JSON list of C-alpha atoms in Angstrom, two decimals:
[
{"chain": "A", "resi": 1, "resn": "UNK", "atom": "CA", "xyz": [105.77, 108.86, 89.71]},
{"chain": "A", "resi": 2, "resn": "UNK", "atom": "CA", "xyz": [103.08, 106.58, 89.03]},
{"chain": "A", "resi": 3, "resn": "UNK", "atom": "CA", "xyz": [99.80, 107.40, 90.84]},
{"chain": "A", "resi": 4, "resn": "UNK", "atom": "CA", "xyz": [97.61, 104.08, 92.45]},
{"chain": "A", "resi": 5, "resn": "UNK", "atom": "CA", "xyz": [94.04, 103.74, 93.01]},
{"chain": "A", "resi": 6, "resn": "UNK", "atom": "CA", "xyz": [92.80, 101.16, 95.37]},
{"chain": "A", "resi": 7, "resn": "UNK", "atom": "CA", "xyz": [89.21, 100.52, 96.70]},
{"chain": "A", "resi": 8, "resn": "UNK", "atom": "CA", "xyz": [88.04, 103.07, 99.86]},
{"chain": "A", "resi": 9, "resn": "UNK", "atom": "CA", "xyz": [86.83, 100.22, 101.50]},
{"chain": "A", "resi": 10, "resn": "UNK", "atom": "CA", "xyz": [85.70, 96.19, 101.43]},
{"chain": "A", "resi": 11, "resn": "UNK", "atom": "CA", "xyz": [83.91, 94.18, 103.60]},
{"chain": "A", "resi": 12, "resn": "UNK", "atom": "CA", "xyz": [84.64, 90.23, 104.49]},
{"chain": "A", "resi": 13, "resn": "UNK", "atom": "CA", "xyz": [84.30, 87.62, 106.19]},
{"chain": "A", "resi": 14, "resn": "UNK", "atom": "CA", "xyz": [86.47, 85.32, 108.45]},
{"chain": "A", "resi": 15, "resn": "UNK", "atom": "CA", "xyz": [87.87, 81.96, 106.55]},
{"chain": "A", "resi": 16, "resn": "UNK", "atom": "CA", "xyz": [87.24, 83.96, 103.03]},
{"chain": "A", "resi": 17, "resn": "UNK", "atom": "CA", "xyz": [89.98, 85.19, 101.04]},
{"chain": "A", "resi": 18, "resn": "UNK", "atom": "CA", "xyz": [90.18, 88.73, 100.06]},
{"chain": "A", "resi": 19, "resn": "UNK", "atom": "CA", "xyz": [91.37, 90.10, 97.04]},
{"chain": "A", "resi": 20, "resn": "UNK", "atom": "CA", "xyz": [92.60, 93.67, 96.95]},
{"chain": "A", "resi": 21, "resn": "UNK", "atom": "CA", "xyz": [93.58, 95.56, 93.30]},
{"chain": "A", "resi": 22, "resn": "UNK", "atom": "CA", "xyz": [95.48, 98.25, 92.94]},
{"chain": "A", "resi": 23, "resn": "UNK", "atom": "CA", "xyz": [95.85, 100.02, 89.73]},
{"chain": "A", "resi": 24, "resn": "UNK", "atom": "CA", "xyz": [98.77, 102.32, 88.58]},
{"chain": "A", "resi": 25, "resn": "UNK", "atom": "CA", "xyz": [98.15, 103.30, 85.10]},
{"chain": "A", "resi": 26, "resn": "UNK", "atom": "CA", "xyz": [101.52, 104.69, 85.02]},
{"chain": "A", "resi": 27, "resn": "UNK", "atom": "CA", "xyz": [104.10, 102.82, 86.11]},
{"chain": "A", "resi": 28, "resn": "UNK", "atom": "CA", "xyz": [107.66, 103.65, 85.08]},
{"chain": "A", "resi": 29, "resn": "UNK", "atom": "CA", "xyz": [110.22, 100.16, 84.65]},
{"chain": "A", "resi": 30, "resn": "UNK", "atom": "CA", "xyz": [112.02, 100.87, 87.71]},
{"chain": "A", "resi": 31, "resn": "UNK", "atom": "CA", "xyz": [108.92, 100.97, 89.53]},
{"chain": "A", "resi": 32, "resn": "UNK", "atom": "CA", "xyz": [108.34, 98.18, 92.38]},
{"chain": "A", "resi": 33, "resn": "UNK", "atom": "CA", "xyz": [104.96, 97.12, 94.17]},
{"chain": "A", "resi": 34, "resn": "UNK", "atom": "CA", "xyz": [104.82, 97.03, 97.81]},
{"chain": "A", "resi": 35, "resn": "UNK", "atom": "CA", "xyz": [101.85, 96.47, 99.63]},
{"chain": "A", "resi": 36, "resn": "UNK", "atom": "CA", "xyz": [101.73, 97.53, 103.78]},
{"chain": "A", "resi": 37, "resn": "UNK", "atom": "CA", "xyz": [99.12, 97.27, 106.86]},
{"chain": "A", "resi": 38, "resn": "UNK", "atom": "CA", "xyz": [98.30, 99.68, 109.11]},
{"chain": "A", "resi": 39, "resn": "UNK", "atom": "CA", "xyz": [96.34, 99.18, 112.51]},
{"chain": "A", "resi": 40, "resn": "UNK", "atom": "CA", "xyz": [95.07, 101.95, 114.07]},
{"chain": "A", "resi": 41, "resn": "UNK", "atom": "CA", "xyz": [97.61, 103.69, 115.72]},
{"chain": "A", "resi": 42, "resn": "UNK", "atom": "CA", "xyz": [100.59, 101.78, 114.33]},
{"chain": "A", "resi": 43, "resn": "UNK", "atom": "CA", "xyz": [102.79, 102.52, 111.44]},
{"chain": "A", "resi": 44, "resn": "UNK", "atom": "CA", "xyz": [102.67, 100.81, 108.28]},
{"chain": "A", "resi": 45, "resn": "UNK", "atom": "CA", "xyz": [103.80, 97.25, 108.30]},
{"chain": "A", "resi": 46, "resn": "UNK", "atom": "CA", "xyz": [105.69, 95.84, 104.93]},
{"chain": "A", "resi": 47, "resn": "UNK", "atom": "CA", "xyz": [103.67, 92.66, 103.66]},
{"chain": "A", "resi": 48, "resn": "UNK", "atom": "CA", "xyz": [104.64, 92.01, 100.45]},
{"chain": "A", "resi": 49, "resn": "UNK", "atom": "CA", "xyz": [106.54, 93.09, 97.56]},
{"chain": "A", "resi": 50, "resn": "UNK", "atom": "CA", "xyz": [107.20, 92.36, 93.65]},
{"chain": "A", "resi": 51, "resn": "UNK", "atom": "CA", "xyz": [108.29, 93.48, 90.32]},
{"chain": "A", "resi": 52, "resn": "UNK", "atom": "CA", "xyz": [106.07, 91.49, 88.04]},
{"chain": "A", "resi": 53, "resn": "UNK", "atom": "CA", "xyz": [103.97, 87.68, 88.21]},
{"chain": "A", "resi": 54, "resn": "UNK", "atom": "CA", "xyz": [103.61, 85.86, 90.86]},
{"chain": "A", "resi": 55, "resn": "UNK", "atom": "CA", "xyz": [105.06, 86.74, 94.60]},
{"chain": "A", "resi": 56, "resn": "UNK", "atom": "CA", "xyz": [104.01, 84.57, 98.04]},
{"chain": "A", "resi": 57, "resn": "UNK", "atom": "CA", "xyz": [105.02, 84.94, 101.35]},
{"chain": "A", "resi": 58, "resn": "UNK", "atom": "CA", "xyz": [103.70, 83.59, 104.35]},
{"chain": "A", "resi": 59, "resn": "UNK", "atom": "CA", "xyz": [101.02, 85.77, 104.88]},
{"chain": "A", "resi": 60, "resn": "UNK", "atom": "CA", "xyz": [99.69, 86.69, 101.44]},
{"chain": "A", "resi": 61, "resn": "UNK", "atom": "CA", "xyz": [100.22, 86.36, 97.18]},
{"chain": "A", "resi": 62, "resn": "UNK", "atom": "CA", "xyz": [100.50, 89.51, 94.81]},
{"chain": "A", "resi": 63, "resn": "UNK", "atom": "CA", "xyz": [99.45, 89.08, 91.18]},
{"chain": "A", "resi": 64, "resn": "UNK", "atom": "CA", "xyz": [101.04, 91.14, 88.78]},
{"chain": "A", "resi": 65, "resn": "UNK", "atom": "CA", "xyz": [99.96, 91.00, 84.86]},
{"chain": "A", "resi": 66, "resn": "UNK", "atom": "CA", "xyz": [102.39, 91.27, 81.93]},
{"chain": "A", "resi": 67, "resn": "UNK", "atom": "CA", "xyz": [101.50, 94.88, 81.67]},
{"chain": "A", "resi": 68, "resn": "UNK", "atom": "CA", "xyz": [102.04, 95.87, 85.61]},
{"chain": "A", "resi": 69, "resn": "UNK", "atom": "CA", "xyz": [99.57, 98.26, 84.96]},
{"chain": "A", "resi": 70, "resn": "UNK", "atom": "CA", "xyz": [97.53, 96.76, 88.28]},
{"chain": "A", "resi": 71, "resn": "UNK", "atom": "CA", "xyz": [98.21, 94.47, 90.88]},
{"chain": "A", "resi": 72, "resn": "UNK", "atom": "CA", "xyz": [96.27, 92.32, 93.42]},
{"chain": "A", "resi": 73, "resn": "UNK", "atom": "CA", "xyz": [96.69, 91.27, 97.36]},
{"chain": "A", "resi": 74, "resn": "UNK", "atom": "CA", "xyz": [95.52, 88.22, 98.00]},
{"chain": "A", "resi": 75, "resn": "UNK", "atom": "CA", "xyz": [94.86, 87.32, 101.82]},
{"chain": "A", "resi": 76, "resn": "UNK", "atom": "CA", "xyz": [94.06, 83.88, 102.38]},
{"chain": "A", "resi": 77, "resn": "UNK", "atom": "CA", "xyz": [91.61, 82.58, 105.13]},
{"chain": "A", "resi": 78, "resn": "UNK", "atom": "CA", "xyz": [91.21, 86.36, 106.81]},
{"chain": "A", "resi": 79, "resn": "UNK", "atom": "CA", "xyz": [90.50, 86.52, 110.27]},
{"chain": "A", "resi": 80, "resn": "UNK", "atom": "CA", "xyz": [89.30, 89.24, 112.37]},
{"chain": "A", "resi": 81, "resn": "UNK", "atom": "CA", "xyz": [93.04, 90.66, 113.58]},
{"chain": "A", "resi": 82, "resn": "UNK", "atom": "CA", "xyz": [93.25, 90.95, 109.56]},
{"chain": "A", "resi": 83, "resn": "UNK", "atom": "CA", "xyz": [91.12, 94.42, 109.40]},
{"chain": "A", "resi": 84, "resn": "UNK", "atom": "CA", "xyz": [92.94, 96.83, 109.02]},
{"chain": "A", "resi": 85, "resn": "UNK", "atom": "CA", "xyz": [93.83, 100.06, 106.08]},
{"chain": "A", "resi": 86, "resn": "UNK", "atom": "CA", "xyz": [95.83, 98.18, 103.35]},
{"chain": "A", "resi": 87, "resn": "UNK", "atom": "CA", "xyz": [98.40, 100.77, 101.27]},
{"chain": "A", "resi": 88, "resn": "UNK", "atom": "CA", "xyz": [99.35, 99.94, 97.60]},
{"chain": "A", "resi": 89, "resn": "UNK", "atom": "CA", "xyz": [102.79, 101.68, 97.16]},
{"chain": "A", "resi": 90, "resn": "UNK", "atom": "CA", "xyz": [104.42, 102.19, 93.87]},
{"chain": "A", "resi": 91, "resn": "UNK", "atom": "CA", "xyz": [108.01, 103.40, 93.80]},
{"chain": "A", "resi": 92, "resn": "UNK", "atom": "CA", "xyz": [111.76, 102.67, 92.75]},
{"chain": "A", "resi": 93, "resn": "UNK", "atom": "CA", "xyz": [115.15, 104.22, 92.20]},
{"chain": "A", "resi": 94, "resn": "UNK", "atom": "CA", "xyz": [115.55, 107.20, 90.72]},
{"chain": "A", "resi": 95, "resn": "UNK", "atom": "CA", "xyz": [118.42, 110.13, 90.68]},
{"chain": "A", "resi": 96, "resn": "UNK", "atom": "CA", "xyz": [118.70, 111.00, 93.84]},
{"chain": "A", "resi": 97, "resn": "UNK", "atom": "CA", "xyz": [117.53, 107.96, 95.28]},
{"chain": "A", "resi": 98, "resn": "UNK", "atom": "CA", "xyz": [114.41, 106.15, 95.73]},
{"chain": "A", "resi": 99, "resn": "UNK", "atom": "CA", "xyz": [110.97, 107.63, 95.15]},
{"chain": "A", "resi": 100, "resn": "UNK", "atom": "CA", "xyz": [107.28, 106.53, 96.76]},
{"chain": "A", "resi": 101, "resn": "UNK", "atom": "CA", "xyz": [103.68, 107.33, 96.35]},
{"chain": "A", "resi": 102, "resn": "UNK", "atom": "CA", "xyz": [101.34, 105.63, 99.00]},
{"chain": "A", "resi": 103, "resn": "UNK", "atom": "CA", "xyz": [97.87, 105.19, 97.94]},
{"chain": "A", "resi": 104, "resn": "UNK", "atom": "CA", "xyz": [94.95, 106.16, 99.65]},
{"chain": "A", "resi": 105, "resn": "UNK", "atom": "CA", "xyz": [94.31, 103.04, 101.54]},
{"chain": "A", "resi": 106, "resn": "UNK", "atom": "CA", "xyz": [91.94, 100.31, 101.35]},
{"chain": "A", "resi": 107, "resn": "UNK", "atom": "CA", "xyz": [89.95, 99.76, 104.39]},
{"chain": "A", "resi": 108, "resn": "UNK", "atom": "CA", "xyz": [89.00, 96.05, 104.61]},
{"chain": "A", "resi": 109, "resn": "UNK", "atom": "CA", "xyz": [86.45, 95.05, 108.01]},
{"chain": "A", "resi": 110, "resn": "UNK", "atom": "CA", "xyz": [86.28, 91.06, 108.48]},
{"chain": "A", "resi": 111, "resn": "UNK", "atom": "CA", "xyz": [83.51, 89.93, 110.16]},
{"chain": "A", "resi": 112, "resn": "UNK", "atom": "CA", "xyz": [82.89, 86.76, 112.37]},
{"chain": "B", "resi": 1, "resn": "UNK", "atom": "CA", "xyz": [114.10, 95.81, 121.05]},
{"chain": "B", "resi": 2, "resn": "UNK", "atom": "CA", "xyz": [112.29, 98.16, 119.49]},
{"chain": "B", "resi": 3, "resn": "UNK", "atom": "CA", "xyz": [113.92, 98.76, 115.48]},
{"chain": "B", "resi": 4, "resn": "UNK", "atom": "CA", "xyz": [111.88, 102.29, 115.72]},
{"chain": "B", "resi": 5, "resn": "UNK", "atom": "CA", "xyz": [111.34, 104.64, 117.84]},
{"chain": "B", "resi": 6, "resn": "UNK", "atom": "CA", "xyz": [109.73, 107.97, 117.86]},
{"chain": "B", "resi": 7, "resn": "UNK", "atom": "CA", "xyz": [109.52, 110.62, 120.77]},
{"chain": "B", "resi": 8, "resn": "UNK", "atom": "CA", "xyz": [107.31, 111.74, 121.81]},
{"chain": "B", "resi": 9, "resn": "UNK", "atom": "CA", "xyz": [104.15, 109.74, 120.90]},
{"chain": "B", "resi": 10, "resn": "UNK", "atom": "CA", "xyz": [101.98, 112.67, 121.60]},
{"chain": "B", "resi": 11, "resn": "UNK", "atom": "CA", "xyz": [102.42, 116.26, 121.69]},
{"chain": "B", "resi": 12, "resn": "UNK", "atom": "CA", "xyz": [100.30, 118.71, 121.97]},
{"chain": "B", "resi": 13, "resn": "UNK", "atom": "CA", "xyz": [101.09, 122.41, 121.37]},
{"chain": "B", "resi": 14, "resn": "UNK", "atom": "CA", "xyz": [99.97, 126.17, 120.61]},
{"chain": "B", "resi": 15, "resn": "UNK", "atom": "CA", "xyz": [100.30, 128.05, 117.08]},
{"chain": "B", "resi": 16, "resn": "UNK", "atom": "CA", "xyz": [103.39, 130.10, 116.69]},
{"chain": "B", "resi": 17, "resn": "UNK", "atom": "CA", "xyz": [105.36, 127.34, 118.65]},
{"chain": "B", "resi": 18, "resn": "UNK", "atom": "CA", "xyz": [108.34, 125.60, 117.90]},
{"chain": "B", "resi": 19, "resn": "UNK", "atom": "CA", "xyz": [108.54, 121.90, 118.45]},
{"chain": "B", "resi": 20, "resn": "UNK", "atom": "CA", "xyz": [111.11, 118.75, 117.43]},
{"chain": "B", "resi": 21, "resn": "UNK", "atom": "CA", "xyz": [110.00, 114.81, 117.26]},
{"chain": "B", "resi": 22, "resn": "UNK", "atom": "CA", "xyz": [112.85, 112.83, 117.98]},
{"chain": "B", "resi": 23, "resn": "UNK", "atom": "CA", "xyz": [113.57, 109.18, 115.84]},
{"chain": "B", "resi": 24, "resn": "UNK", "atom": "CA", "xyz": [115.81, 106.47, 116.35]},
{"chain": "B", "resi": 25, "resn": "UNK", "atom": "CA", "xyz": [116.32, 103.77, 114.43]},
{"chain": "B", "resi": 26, "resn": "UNK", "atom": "CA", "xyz": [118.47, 100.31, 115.67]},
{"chain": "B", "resi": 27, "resn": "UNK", "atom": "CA", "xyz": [118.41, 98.30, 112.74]},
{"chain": "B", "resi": 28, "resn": "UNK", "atom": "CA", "xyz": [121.78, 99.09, 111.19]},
{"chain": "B", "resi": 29, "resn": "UNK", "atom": "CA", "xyz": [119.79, 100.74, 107.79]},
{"chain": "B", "resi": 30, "resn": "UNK", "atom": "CA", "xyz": [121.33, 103.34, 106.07]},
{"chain": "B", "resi": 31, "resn": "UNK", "atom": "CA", "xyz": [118.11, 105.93, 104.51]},
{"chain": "B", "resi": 32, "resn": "UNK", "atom": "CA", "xyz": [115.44, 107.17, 107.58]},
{"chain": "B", "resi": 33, "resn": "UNK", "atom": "CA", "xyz": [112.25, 109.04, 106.37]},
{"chain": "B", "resi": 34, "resn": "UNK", "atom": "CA", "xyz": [109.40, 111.10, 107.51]},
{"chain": "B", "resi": 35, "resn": "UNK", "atom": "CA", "xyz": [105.57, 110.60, 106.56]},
{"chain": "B", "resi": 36, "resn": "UNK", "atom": "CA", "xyz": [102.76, 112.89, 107.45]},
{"chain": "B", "resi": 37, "resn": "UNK", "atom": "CA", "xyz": [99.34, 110.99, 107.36]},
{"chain": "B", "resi": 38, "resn": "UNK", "atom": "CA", "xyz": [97.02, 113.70, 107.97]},
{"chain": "B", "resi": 39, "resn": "UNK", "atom": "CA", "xyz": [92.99, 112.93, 109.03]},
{"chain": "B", "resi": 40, "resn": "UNK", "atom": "CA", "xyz": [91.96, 111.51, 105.83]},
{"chain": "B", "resi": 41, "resn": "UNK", "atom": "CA", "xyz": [94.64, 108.95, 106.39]},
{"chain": "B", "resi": 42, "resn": "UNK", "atom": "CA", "xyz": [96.70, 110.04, 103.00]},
{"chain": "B", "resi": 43, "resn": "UNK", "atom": "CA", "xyz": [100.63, 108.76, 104.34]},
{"chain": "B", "resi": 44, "resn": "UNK", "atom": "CA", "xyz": [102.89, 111.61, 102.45]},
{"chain": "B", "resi": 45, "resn": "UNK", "atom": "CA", "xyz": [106.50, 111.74, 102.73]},
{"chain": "B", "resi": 46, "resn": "UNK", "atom": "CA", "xyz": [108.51, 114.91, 103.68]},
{"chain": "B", "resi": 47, "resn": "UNK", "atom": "CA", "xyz": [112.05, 114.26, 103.92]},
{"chain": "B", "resi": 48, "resn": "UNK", "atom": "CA", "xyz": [114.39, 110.58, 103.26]},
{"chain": "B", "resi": 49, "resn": "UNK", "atom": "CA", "xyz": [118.10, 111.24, 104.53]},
{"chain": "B", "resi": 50, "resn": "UNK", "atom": "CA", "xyz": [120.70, 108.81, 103.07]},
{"chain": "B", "resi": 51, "resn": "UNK", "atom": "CA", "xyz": [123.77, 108.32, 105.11]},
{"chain": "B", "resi": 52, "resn": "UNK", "atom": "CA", "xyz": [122.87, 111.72, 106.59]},
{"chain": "B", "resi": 53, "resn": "UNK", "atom": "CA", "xyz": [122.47, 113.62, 103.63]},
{"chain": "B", "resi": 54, "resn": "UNK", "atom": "CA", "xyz": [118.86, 114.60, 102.12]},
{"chain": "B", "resi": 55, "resn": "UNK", "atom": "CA", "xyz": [117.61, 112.61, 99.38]},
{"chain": "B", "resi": 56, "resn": "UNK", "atom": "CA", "xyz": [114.23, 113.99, 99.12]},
{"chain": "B", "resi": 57, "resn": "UNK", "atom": "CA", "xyz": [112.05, 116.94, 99.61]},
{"chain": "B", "resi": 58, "resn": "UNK", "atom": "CA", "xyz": [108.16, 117.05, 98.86]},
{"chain": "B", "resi": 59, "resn": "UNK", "atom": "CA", "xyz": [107.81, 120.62, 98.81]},
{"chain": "B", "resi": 60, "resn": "UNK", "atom": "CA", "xyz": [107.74, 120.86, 102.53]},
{"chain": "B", "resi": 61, "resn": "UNK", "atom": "CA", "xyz": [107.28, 124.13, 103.69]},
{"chain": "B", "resi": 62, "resn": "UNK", "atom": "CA", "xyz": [110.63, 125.44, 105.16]},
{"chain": "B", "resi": 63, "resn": "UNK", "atom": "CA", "xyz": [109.31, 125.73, 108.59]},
{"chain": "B", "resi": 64, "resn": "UNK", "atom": "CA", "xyz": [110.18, 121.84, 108.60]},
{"chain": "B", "resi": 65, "resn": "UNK", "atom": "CA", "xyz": [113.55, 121.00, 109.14]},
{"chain": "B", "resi": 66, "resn": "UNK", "atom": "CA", "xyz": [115.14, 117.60, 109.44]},
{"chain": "B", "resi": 67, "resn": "UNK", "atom": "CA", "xyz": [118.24, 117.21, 111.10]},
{"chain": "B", "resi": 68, "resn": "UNK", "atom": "CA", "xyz": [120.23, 113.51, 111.07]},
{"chain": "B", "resi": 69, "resn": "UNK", "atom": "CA", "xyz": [123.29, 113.88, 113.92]},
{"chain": "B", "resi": 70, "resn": "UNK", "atom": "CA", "xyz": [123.82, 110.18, 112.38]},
{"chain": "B", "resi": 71, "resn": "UNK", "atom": "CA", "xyz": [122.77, 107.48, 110.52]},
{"chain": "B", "resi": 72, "resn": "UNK", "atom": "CA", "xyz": [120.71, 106.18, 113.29]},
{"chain": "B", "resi": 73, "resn": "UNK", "atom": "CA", "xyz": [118.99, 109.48, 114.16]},
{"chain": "B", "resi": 74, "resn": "UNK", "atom": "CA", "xyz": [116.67, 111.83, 112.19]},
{"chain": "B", "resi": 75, "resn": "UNK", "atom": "CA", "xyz": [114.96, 114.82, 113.80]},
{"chain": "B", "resi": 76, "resn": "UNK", "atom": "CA", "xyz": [112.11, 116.74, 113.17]},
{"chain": "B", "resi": 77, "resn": "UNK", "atom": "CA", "xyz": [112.06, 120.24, 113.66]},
{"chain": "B", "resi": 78, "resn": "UNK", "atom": "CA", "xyz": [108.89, 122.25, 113.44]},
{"chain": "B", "resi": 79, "resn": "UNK", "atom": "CA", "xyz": [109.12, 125.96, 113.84]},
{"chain": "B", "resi": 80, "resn": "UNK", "atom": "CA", "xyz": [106.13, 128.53, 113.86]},
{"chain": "B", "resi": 81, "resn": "UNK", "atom": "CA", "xyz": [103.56, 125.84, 114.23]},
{"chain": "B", "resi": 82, "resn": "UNK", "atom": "CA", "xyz": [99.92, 126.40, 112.68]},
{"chain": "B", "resi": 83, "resn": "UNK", "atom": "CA", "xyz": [96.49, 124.27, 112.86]},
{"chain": "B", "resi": 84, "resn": "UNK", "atom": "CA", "xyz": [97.40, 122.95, 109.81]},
{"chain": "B", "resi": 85, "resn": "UNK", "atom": "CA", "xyz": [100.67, 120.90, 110.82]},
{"chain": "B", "resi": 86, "resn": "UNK", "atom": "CA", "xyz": [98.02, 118.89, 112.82]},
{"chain": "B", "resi": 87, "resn": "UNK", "atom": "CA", "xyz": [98.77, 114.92, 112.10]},
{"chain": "B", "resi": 88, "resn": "UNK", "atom": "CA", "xyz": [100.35, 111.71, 112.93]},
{"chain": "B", "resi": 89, "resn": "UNK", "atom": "CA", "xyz": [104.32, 112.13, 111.85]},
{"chain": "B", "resi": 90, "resn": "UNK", "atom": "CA", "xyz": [106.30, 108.76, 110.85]},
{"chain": "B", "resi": 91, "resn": "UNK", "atom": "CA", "xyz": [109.70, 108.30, 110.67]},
{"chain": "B", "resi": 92, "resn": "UNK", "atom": "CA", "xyz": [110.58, 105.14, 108.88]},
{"chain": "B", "resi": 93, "resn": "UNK", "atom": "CA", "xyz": [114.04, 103.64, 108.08]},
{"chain": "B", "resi": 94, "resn": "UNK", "atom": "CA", "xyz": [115.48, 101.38, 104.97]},
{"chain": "B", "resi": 95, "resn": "UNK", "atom": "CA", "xyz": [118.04, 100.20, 103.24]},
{"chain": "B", "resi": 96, "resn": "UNK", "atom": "CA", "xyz": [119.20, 100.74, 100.32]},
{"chain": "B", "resi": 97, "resn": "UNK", "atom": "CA", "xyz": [119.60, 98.57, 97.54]},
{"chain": "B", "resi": 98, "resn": "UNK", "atom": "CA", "xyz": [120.31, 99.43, 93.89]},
{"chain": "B", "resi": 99, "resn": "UNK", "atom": "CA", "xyz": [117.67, 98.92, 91.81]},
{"chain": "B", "resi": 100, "resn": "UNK", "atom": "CA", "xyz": [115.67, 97.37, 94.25]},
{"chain": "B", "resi": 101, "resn": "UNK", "atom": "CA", "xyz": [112.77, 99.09, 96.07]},
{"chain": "B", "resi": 102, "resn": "UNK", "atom": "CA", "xyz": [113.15, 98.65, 99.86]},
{"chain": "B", "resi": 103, "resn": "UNK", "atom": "CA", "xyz": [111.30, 97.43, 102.64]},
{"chain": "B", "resi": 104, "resn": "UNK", "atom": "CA", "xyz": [110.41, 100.35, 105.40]},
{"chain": "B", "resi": 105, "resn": "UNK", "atom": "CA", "xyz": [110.49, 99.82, 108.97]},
{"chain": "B", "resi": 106, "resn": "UNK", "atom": "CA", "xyz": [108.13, 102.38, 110.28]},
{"chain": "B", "resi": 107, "resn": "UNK", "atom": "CA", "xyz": [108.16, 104.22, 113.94]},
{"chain": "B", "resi": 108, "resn": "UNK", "atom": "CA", "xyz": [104.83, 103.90, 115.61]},
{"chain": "B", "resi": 109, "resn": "UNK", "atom": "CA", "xyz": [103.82, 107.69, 114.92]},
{"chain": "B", "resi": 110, "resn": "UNK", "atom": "CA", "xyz": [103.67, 111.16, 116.86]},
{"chain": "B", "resi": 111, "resn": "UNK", "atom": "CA", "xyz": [100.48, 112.86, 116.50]},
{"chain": "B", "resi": 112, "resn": "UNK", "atom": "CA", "xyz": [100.80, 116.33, 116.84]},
{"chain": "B", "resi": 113, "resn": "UNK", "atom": "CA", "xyz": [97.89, 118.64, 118.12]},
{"chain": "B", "resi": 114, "resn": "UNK", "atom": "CA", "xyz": [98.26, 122.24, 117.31]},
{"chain": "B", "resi": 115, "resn": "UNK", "atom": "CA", "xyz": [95.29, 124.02, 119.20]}
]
């Protein structure tokens, strides 16, 4: 399973938009890219997920490169209710069934 | 509604004792999980049931026990407790589509104590 590194922590500011990279060195070609929030005492929330490019939604874009070997969350305009721990997750199918590794988390503080 | 729930959202127990987290899930899916996210954060997974059979198995030690009555129910059982079992426990629920990896619904957590 293909391990992911992400940033401990980043720092922003309200209106900017924050980029977060993952990498994941080793990622196999089932392997998808899902990225989730976590507030403090919540569970993980699903944001957005994708295979390879380009993927939007209505919160946020994830760039993928040719050779998947990274990929990037893009938040646009952050706001305060935006900090949070941000999880890269790399997984797919695999005999008998479907695999995960979270990463460590990316801690991003907005600002006003 | 509530797609996942967890019960109890705290517990708080002594070593040597045994202890089950209850999850339900109401969103029809077919695969439920369990996470541990221990101090440092780190989210691990333990256990995925598929249509009530075990998937997966993270070298948990066999003190933890998962039980799924159905598809909408997976159980944690925890038996001879120690300090180290300590954490915030996640179930989380899916589903499945080939090829595809899924979107996970998660509970809002049980953090367990062990004192």
């Amino acid at each position: 399973l293909a391990k992911t590194t992400q940033p401990i922590s980043m720092d922003s500011y309200e209106g900017q938009e924050v980029n977060i990279t993952c990498s994941h060195n080793n990622i196999a070609t089932n392997d998808y890219i899902t990225w989730y929030q976590q507030f403090p005492s919540q569970g993980p929330r699903f944001i957005i997920q994708g295979y390879k490019t380009k993927v939007t939604n209505e919160v946020a874009s994830l760039f993928i490169p040719a050779d998947r070997k990274s990929s990037t969350l893009s938040l646009p305009r952050v706001s305060l209710s935006d900090t949070a721990v941000y999880y890269c997750l790399v997984g797919g199918s695999y005999t008998g069934g479907f695999k995960t590794i979270f990463g460590a988390g990316t801690r991003l503080f907005v600002k006003a | 509604d509530t797609a996942v729930s967890q019960t109890p959202k705290y517990l708080v127990t002594q070593m040597g004792n045994d202890k089950s987290i209850k999850c339900e899930q109401n969103l029809g899916h077919d695969t439920m999980y369990w996470y541990k996210q221990d101090s440092k954060k780190f989210l691990k997974i333990m256990f995925s049931y598929n249509n009530k059979e075990l998937i997966i198995n993270e070298t948990v030690p066999n003190r933890f026990s998962p039980k799924s009555p159905d598809k909408a129910h997976l159980n944690l059982h925890i038996n001879s407790l120690e300090l180290g079992d300590s954490a915030v426990y996640f179930c989380a629920s899916s589903q499945e589509r080939t090829q595809i990896l899924y979107e996970q619904y998660f509970g809002p957590g049980t953090r367990l104590t062990v004192t």
